[in-house]
Coordinates of C-alpha atoms in Angstrom, one line a residue:
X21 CA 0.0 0.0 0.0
X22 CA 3.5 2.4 0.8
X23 CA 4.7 1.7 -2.3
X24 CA 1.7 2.5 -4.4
X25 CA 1.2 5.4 -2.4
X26 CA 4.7 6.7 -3.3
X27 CA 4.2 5.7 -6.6
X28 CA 0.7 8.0 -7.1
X29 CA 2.4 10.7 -5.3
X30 CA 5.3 10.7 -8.0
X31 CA 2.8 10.6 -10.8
X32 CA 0.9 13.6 -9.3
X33 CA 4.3 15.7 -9.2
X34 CA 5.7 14.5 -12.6
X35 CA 2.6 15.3 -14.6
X36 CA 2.5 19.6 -12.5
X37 CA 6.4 19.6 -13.8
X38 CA 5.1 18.8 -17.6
X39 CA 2.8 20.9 -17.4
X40 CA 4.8 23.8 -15.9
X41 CA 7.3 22.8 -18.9
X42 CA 4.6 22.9 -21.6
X43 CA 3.6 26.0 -20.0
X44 CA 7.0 27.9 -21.0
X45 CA 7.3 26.6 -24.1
X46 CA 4.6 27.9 -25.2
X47 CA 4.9 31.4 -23.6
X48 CA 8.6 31.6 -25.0
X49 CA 6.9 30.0 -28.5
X50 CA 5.4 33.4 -28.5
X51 CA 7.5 35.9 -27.0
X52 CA 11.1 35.1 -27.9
X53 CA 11.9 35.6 -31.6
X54 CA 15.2 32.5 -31.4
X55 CA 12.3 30.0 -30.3
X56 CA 12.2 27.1 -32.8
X57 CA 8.7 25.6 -33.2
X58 CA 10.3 22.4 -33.8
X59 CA 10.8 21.4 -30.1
X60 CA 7.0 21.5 -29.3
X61 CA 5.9 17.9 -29.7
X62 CA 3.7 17.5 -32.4
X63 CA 0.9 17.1 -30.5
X64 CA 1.2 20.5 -28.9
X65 CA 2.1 22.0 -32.4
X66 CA -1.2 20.7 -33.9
X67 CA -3.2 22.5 -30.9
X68 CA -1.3 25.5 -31.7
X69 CA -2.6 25.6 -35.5
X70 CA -5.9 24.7 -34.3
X71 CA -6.4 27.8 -31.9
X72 CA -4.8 30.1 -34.5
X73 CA -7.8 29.1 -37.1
X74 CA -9.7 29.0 -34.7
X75 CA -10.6 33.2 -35.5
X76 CA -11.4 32.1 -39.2
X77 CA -15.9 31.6 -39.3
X78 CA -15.5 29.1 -42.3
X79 CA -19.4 29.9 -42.9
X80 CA -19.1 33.5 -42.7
X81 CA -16.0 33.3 -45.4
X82 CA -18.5 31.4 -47.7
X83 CA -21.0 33.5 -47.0
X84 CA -18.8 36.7 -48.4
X85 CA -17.5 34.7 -51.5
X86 CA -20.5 33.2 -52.8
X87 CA -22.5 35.0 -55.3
X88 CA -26.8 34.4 -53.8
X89 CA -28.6 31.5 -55.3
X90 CA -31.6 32.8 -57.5
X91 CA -34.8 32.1 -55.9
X92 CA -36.8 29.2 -57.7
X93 CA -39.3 29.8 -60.1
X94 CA -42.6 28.8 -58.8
X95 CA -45.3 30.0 -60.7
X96 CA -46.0 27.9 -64.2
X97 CA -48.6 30.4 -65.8
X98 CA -49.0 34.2 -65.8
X99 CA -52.5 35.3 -65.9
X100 CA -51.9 38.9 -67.8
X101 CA -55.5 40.7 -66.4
X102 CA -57.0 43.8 -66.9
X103 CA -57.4 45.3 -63.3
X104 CA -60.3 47.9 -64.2
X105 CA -62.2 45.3 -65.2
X106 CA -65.0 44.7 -62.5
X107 CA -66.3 41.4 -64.4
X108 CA -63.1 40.4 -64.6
X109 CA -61.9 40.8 -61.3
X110 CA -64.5 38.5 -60.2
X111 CA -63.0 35.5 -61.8
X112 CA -59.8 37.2 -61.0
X113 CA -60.3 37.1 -57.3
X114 CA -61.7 33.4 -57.4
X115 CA -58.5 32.0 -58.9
X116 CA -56.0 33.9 -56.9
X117 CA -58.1 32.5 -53.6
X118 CA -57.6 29.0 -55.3
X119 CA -53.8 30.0 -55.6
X120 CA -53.3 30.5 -52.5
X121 CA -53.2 26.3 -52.1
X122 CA -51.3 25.6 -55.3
X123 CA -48.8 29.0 -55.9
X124 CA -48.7 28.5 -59.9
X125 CA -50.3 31.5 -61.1
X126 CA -48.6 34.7 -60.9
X127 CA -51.3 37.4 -61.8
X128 CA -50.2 40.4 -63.6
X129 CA -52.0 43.5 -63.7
X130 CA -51.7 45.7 -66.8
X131 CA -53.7 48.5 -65.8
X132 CA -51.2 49.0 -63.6
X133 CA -48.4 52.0 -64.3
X134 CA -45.8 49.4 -63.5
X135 CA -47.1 46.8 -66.0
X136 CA -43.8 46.1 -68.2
X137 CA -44.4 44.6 -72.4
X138 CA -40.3 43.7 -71.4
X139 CA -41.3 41.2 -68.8
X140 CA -44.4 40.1 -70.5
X141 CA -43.2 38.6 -73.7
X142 CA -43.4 41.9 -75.5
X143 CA -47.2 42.3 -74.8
X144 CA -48.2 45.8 -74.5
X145 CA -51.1 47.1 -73.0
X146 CA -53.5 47.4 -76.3
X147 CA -52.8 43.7 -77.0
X148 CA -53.3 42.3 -74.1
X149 CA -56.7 44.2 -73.8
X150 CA -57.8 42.8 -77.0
X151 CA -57.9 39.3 -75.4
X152 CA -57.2 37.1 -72.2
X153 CA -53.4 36.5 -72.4
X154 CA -51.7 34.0 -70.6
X155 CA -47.6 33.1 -70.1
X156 CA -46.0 29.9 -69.5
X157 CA -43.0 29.2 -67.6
X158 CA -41.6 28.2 -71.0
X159 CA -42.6 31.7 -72.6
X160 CA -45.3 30.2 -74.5
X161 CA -48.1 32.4 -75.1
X162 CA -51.7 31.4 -74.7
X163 CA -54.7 33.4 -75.6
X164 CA -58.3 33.2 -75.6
X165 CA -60.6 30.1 -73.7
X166 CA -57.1 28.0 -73.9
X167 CA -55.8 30.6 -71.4
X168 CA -58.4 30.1 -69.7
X169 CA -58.1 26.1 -69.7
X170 CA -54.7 26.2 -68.6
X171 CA -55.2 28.9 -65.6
X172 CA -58.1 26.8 -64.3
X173 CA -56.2 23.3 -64.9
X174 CA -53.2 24.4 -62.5
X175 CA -55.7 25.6 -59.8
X176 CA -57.6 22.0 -59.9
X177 CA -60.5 23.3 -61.8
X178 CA -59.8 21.8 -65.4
X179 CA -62.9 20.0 -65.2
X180 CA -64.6 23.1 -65.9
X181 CA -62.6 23.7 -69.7
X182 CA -62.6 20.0 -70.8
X183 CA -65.1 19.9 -73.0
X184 CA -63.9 23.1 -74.9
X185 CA -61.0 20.6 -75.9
X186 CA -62.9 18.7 -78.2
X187 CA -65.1 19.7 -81.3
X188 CA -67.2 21.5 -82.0
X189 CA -67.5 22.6 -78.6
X190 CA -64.1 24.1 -78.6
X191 CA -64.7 26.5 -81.6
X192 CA -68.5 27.4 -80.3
X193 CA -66.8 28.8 -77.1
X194 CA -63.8 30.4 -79.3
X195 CA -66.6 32.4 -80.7
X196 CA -68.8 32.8 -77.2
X197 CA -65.9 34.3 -76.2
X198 CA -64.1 36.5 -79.1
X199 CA -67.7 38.1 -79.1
X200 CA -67.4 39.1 -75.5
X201 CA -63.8 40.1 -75.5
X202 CA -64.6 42.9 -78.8
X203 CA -67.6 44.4 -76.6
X204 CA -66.7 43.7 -72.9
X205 CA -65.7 47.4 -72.9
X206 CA -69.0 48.6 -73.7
X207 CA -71.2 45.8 -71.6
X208 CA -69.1 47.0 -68.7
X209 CA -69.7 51.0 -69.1
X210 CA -66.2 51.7 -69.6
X211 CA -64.9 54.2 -72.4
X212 CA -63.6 52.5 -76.0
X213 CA -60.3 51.4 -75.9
X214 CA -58.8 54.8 -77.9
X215 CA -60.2 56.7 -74.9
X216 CA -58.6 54.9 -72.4
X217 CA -55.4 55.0 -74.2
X218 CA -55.4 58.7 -74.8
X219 CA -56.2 58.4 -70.9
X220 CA -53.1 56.5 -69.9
X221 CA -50.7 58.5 -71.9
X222 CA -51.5 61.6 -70.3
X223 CA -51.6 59.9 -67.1
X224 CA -48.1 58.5 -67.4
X225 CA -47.1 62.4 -68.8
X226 CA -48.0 63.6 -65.6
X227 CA -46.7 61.2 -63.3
X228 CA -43.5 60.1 -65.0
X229 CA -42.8 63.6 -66.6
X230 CA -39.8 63.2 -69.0
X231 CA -38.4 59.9 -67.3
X232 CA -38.2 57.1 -69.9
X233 CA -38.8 54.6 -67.5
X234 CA -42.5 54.6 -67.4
X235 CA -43.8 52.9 -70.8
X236 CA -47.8 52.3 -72.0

């Protein structure tokens, strides 16, 4: 029991002097210029690197270099709409309240002074009043009850257009339609579409002034 005793004891002291001696080598490691690195034991001298990189956020670093990651694309269709249009914006309403679940349509308002042709497949304002227009994720263009088809298809209502996929049901509700879309102005009180041109360009006179930004 002495013996082991002793033996403990001698253990207890020889590991305070390492330590005291790893101690100092490390302080003189970092205030005498003569010291050589190369007595540290390796295992010191790979705790040494460790602490000095330890300063270095590896995610931050990334964060700086990388360029950001586009957002995804979510929407399939554009549903190009005429936002003074109070028939319209009933069916309007009722698919963007369907949207809400699915997220495919994104619903573009050309009425509005921010409406850009440049994002919209060229489209300007006059074209797209003449007709329904609707844009694929592809760029494809879709007019007329087929725009109509594919909006309601994406929003689970494609039950609703499948008829008009066959004939001659498809070309009687081309021409239901096309007869609508010439005199929807007038059935809904509004002015002919030369008047509300004329209307828009002095409107974007007087709120854009000489800026080229703002386009009909």
């Amino acid at each position: 029991m002495a013996t082991r005793g002793v033996a403990a004891a001698a253990c207890v002291v020889l590991k305070h002097r390492r330590r005291n001696l790893s101690h100092r080598s490390l302080s003189s490691h970092h205030f005498n210029p003569n010291f050589n690195p190369q007595i540290i034991p390796k295992g010191f001298r790979f705790q040494i690197r460790a602490i000095q990189g330890a300063g270095t956020d590896p995610v931050t670093q990334l964060k700086n270099n990388e360029e950001p990651k586009p957002k995804p694309q979510n929407w399939k269709i554009k549903m190009l709409f005429d936002g003074d249009c109070p028939l319209c914006m009933r069916e309007v309403n009722m698919l963007r309240e369907r949207n809400e679940k699915h997220g495919t349509i994104k619903f573009v308002d050309i009425s509005s002074n921010d409406y850009s042709p440049e994002d919209n497949q060229g489209l300007d304002y006059k074209t797209v009043m003449g007709q329904i227009h609707a844009i694929q994720s592809d760029g494809n263009v879709v007019t007329g009850v087929e725009a109509f088809r594919r909006l309601y298809e994406e929003v689970g209502l494609g039950w609703v257009y499948t008829l008009t996929k066959f004939e001659p049901i498809g070309k009687v509700a081309d021409a239901v339609y096309d007869f609508w879309a010439k005199y929807r102005l007038q059935v809904t009180g509004r002015p002919s579409i030369e008047a509300i041109l004329e209307a828009r360009k002095k409107n974007k006179v007087e709120t854009c002034g000489d800026s080229k930004a703002c386009k009909l």
